[in-house]
Coordinates of C-alpha atoms and ligand atoms in Angstrom, one line a residue:
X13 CA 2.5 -13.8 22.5
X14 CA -0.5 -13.8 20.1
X15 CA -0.5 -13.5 16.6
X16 CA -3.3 -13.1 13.8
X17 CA -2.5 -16.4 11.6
X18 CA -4.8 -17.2 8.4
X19 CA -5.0 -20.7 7.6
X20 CA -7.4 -20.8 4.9
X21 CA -10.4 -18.7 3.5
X22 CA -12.5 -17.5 6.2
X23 CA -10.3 -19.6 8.6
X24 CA -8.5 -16.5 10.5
X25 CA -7.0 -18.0 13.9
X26 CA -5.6 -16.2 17.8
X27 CA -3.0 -17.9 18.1
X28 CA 0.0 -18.5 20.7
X29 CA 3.3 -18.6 18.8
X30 CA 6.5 -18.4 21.1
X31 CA 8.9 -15.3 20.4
X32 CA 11.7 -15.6 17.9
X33 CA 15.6 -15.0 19.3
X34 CA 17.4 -11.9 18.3
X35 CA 20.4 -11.9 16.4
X36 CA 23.2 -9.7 15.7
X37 CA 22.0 -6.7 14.1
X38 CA 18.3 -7.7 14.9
X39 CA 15.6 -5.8 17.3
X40 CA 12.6 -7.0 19.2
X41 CA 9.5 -5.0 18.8
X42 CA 6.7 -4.7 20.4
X43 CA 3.8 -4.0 17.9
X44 CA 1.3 -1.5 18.5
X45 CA -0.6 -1.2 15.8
X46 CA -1.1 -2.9 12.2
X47 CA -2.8 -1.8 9.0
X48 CA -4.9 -4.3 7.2
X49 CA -3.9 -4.2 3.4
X50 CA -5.9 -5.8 0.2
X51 CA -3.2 -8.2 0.0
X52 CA -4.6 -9.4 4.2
X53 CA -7.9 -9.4 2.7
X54 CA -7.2 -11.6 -0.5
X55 CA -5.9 -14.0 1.7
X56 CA -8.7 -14.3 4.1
X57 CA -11.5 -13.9 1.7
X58 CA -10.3 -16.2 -0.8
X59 CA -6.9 -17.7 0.7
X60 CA -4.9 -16.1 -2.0
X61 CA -4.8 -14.4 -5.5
X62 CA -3.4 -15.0 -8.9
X63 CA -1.8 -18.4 -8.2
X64 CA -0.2 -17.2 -4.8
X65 CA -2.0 -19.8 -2.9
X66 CA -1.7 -20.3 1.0
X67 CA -0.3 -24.2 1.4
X68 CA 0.3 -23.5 5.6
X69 CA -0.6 -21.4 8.4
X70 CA 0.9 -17.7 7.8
X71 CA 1.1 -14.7 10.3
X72 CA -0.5 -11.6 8.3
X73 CA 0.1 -8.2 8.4
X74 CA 2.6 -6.0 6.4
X75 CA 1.5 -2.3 7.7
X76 CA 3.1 -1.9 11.4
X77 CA 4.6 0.0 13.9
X78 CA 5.4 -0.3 17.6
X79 CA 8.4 0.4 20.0
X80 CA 12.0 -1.4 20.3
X81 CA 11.4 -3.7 23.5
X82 CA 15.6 -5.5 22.9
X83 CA 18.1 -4.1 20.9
X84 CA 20.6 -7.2 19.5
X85 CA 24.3 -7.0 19.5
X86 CA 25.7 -4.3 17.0
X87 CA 22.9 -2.6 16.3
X88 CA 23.9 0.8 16.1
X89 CA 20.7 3.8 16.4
X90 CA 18.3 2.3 18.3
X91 CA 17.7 1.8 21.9
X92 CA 14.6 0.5 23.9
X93 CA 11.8 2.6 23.9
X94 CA 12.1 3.8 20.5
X95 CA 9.2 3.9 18.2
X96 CA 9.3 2.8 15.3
X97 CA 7.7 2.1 11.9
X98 CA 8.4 -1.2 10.3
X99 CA 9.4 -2.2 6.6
X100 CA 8.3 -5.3 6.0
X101 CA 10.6 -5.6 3.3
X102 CA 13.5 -7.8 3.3
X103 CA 15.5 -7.8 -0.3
X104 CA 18.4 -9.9 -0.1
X105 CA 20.9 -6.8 -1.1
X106 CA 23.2 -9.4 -3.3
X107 CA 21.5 -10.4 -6.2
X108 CA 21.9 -7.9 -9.7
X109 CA 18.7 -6.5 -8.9
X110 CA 19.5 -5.3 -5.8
X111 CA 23.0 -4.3 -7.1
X112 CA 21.5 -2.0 -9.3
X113 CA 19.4 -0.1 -6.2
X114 CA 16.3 -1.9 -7.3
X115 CA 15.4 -4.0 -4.7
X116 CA 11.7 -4.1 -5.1
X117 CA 12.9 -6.1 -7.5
X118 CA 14.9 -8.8 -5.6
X119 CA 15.5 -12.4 -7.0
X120 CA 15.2 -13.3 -3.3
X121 CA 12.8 -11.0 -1.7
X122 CA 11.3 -11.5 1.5
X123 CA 8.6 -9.6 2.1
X124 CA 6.2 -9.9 5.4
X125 CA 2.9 -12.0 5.2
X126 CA 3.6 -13.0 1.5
X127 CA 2.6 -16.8 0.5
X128 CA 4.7 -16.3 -2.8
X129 CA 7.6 -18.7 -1.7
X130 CA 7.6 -21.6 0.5
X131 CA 8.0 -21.8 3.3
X132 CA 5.7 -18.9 3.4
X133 CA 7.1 -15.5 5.1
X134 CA 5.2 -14.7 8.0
X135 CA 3.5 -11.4 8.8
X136 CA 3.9 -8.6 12.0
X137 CA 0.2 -9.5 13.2
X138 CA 1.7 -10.4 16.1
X139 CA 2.5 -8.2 19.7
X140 CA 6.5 -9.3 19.3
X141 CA 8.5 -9.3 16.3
X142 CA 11.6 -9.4 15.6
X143 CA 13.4 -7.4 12.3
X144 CA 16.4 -6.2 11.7
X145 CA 17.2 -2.9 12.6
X146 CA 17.3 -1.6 8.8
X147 CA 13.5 -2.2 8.5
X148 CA 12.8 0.8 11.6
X149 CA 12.4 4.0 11.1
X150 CA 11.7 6.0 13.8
X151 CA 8.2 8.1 14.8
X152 CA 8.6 11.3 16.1
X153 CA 7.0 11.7 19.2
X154 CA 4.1 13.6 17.9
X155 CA 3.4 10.8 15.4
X156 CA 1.1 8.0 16.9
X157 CA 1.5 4.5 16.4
X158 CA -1.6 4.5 13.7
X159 CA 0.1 7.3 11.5
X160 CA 3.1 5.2 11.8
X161 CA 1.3 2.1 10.5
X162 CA 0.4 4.1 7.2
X163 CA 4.0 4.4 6.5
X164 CA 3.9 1.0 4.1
X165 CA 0.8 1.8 1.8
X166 CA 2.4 5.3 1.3
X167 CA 5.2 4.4 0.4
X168 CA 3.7 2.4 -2.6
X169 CA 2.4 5.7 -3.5
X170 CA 5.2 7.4 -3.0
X171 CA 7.2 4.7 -5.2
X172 CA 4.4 5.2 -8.1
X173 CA 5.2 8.8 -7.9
X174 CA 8.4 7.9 -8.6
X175 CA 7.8 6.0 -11.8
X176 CA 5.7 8.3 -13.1
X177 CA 8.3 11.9 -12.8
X178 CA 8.1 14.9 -11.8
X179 CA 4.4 15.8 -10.2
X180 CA 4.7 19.7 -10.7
X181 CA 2.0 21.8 -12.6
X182 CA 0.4 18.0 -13.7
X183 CA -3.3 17.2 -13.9
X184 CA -3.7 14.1 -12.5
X185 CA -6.5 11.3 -12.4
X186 CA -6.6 8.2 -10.0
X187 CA -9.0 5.8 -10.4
X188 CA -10.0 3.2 -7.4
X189 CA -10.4 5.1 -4.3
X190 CA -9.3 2.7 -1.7
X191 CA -6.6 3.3 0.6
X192 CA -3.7 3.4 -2.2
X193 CA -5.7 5.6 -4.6
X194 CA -6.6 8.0 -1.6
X195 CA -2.9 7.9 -0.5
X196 CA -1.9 8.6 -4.3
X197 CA -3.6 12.1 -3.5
X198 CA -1.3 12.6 -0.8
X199 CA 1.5 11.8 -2.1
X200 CA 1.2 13.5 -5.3
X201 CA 0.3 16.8 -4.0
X202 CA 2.9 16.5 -1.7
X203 CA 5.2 16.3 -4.9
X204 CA 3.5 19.5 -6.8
X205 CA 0.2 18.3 -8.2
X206 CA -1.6 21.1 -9.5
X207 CA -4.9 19.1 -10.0
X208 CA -6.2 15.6 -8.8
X209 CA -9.1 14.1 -10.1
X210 CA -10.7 10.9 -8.7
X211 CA -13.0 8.3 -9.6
X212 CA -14.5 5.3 -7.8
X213 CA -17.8 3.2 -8.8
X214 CA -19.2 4.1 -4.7
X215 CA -19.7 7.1 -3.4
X216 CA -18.6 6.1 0.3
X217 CA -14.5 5.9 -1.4
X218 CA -14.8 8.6 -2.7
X219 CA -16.1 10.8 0.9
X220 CA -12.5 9.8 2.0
X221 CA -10.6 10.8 -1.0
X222 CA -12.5 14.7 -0.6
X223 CA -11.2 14.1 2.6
X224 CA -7.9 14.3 2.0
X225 CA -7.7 16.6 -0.7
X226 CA -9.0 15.7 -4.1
X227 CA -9.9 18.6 -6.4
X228 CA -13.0 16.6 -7.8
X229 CA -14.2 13.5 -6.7
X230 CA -16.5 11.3 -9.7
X231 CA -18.8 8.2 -9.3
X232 CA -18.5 7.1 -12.4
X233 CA -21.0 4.5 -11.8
X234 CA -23.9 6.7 -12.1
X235 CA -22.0 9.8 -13.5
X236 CA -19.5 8.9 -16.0
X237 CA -20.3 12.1 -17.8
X238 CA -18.9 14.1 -15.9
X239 CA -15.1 11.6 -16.8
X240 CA -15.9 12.1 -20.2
X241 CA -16.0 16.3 -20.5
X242 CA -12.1 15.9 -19.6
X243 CA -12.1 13.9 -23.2
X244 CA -12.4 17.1 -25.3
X245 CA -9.4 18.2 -27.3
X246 CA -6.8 14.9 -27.0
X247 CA -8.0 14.7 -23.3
X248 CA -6.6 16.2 -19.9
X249 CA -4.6 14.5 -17.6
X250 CA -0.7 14.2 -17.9
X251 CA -0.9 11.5 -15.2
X252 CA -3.1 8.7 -14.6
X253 CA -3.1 6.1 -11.3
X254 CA -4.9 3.1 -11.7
X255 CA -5.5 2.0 -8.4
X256 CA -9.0 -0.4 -9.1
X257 CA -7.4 -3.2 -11.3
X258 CA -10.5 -2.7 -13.5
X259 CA -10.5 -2.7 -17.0
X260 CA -13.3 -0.2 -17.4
X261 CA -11.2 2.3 -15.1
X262 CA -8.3 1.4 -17.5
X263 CA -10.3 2.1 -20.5
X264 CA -12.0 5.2 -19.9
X265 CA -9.1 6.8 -18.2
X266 CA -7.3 6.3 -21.5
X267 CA -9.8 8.1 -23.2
X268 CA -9.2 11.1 -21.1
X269 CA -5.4 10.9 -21.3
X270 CA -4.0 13.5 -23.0
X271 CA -0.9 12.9 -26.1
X272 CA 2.7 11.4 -24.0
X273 CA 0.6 10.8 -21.0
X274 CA 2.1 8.4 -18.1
X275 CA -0.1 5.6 -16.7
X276 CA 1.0 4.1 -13.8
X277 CA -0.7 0.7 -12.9
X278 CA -0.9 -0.3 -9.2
X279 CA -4.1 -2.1 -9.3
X280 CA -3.8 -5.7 -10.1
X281 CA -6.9 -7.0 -12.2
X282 CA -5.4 -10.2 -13.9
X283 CA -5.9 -10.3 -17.5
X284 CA -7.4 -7.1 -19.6
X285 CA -7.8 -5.8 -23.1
X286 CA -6.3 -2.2 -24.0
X287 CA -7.5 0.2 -26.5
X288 CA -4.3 -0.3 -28.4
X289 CA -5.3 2.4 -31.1
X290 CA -5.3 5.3 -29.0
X291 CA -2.3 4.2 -26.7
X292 CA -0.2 4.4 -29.9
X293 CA -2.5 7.3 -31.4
X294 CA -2.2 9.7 -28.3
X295 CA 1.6 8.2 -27.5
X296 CA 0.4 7.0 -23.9
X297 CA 3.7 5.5 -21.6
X298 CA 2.0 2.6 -19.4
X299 CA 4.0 1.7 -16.3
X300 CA 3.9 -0.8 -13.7
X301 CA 4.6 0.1 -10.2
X302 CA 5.4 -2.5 -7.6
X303 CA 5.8 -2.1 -4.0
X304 CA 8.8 0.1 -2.7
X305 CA 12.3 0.2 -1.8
X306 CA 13.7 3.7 -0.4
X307 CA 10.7 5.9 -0.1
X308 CA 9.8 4.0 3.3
X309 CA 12.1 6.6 5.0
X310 CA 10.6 9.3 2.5
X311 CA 6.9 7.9 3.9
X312 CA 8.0 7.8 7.7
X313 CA 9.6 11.4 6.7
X314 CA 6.4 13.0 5.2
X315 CA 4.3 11.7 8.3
X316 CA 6.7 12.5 11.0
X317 CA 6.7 16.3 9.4
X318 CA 3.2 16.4 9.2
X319 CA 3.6 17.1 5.4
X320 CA 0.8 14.6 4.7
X321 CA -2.2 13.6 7.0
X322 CA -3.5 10.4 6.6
X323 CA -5.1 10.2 9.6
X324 CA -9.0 10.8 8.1
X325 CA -8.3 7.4 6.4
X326 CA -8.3 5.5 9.6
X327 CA -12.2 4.2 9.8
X328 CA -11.7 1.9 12.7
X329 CA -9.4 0.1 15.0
X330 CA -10.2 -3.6 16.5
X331 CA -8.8 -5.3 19.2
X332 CA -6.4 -8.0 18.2
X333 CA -9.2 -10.5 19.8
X334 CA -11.9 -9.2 17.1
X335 CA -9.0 -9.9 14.4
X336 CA -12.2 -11.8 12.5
X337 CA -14.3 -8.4 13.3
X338 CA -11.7 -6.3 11.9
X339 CA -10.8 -8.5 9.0
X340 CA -14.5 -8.3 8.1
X341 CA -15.4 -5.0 8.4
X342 CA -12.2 -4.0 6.4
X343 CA -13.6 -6.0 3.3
X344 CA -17.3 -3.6 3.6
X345 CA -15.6 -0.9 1.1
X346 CA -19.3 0.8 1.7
X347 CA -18.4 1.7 5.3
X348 CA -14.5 1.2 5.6
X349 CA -11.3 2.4 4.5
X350 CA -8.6 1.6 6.2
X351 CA -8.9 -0.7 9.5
X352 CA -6.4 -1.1 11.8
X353 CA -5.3 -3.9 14.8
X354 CA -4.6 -3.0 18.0
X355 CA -1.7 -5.1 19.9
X356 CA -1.7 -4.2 23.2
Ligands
LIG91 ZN1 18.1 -9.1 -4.1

């Protein structure tokens, strides 16, 4: 079988890689179709981020879905033919963490295409994989295979959501319109939004997050006035996504928080300063939010149901043979959004 393995920056390979076995519990899939995230991109643009450095060849890809092609002893649910979305997360369910239901915060987390640990946990790039049964969830006929692979990245919208409460009657802002600040929209309208406001620094982002619902859209590149009317009073928003890791995002969404505001921080920018004054002036709660653990089936749920469309975010879908196409023309964030492999 092939599989879409990144050996350095740049250096993005086709390669043959024989299929795993399947164990007890375990399924084979055959993978249709596969997302490609920021965290894909990192690694092939600059082989890594932070000090998560690639130090061997590693299978990408952490947004998939396909159908169940073997079904391993005493696995319970699933037959072959069924199709499925994929979590490609793999908490080790013993440690106090994951005790305490918070497995997105496992000691011992495995999660698919991640260079964190050695040896490195390879990716679902690939047309066979093998998971345990507990990572599918299964598509409902009407769903297609692409929907399915949007089931991940929504689900790390669905957790911020989470963290930041209840989403009914709130004005809310997200800043950094790529795919996880578009699928903030979605998934906090889903929850009761009563107004979303979004901001990018291009205006192509922001054509996608209209697109799926945003109330206002704001380049705040070459309008910024039109962020800084929501400043009058104590500001406007009881909820704020940061979904651009940029400190000027960070900064001027403050501004236009209103008093015991929640900020929920998804982008990851490294180091940046605060306006510490006003976040203990205006009583602002800042909270990370880091990947997901239940709402996959909530994501796979909301899909399935047709209770969120996600479908205008799909720009283009490559071959797995153009992987390198694919790979670069998800990193043009003037044309793309979100760029999907093919398997098949
Ligand atoms: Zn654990």
């Amino acid at each position: 079988m092939k599989a879409v393995v990144i050996h350095a920056a740049r250096d993005l390979r086709l390669e043959d890689w024989d299929m795993a076995a399947i164990g007890a519990g375990q399924v084979g899939i055959a993978i249709a179709a596969g997302g490609i995230c920021g965290s894909d991109l990192h690694y092939y643009q600059h082989g890594g981020f932070g000090a998560v450095r690639l130090r061997e060849p590693m299978v990408l890809g952490h947004e998939v879905a396909g159908t169940v092609s073997a079904v391993g002893s005493g696995v319970a649910g699933l037959k072959s033919g069924d199709r499925v979305a994929v979590s490609p997360s793999l908490p080790c369910n013993r440690c106090e963490y994951c005790l305490k239901g918070q497995q997105n915060q496992c000691f011992d987390m495995r999660f698919y295409g991640s260079a964190m640990r050695m040896p490195h946990v390879h990716g679902a790039f690939r047309q066979q994989l093998v998971a345990d049964a507990s990572q599918c969830h299964q598509l409902a006929d009407s769903t297609t295979f692409a929907e399915g692979a949007f089931a991940e990245p929504l689900a790390v919208t669905l957790h911020a959501v989470n963290r930041a409460g209840s989403m009914l009657n709130k004005r809310v802002l997200v800043t950094g319109s790529g795919p996880i600040g578009a699928l903030c929209i979605l998934a906090a309208r889903a929850h009761g939004a009563r107004e979303i406001v979004v901001t990018d620094i291009h205006d192509a982002p922001l054509a996608y997050a209209d697109a799926v619902g945003a109330d206002r859209t704001i380049n705040v590149a070459t309008s910024a006035e039109q962020l800084a009317e929501y400043a009058v009073g104590k500001g406007s928003f009881d909820v704020m996504f940061e979904c651009s890791g940029n400190a000027a995002a960070l900064t001027t969404g403050i501004n236009v928080l209103r008093p015991r505001s929640v900020l929920i921080q998804l982008g990851l920018g490294g180091e940046m300063s605060l306006p510490q004054n006003l976040v203990v002036s205006k009583e602002i709660e800042i909270r990370g939010s880091f990947r997901f653990h239940e709402e996959f089936a909530l994501a796979v749920d909301l899909i399935n149901q047709r209770r969120v469309d996600v479908n205008p975010l799909l720009t283009d879908t490559f071959g797995i043979d153009d992987a390198v196409a694919a790979f670069e023309a998800a990193g043009d964030r003037s044309r793309t959004m979100k760029v999907q492999l093919a398997f098949s």
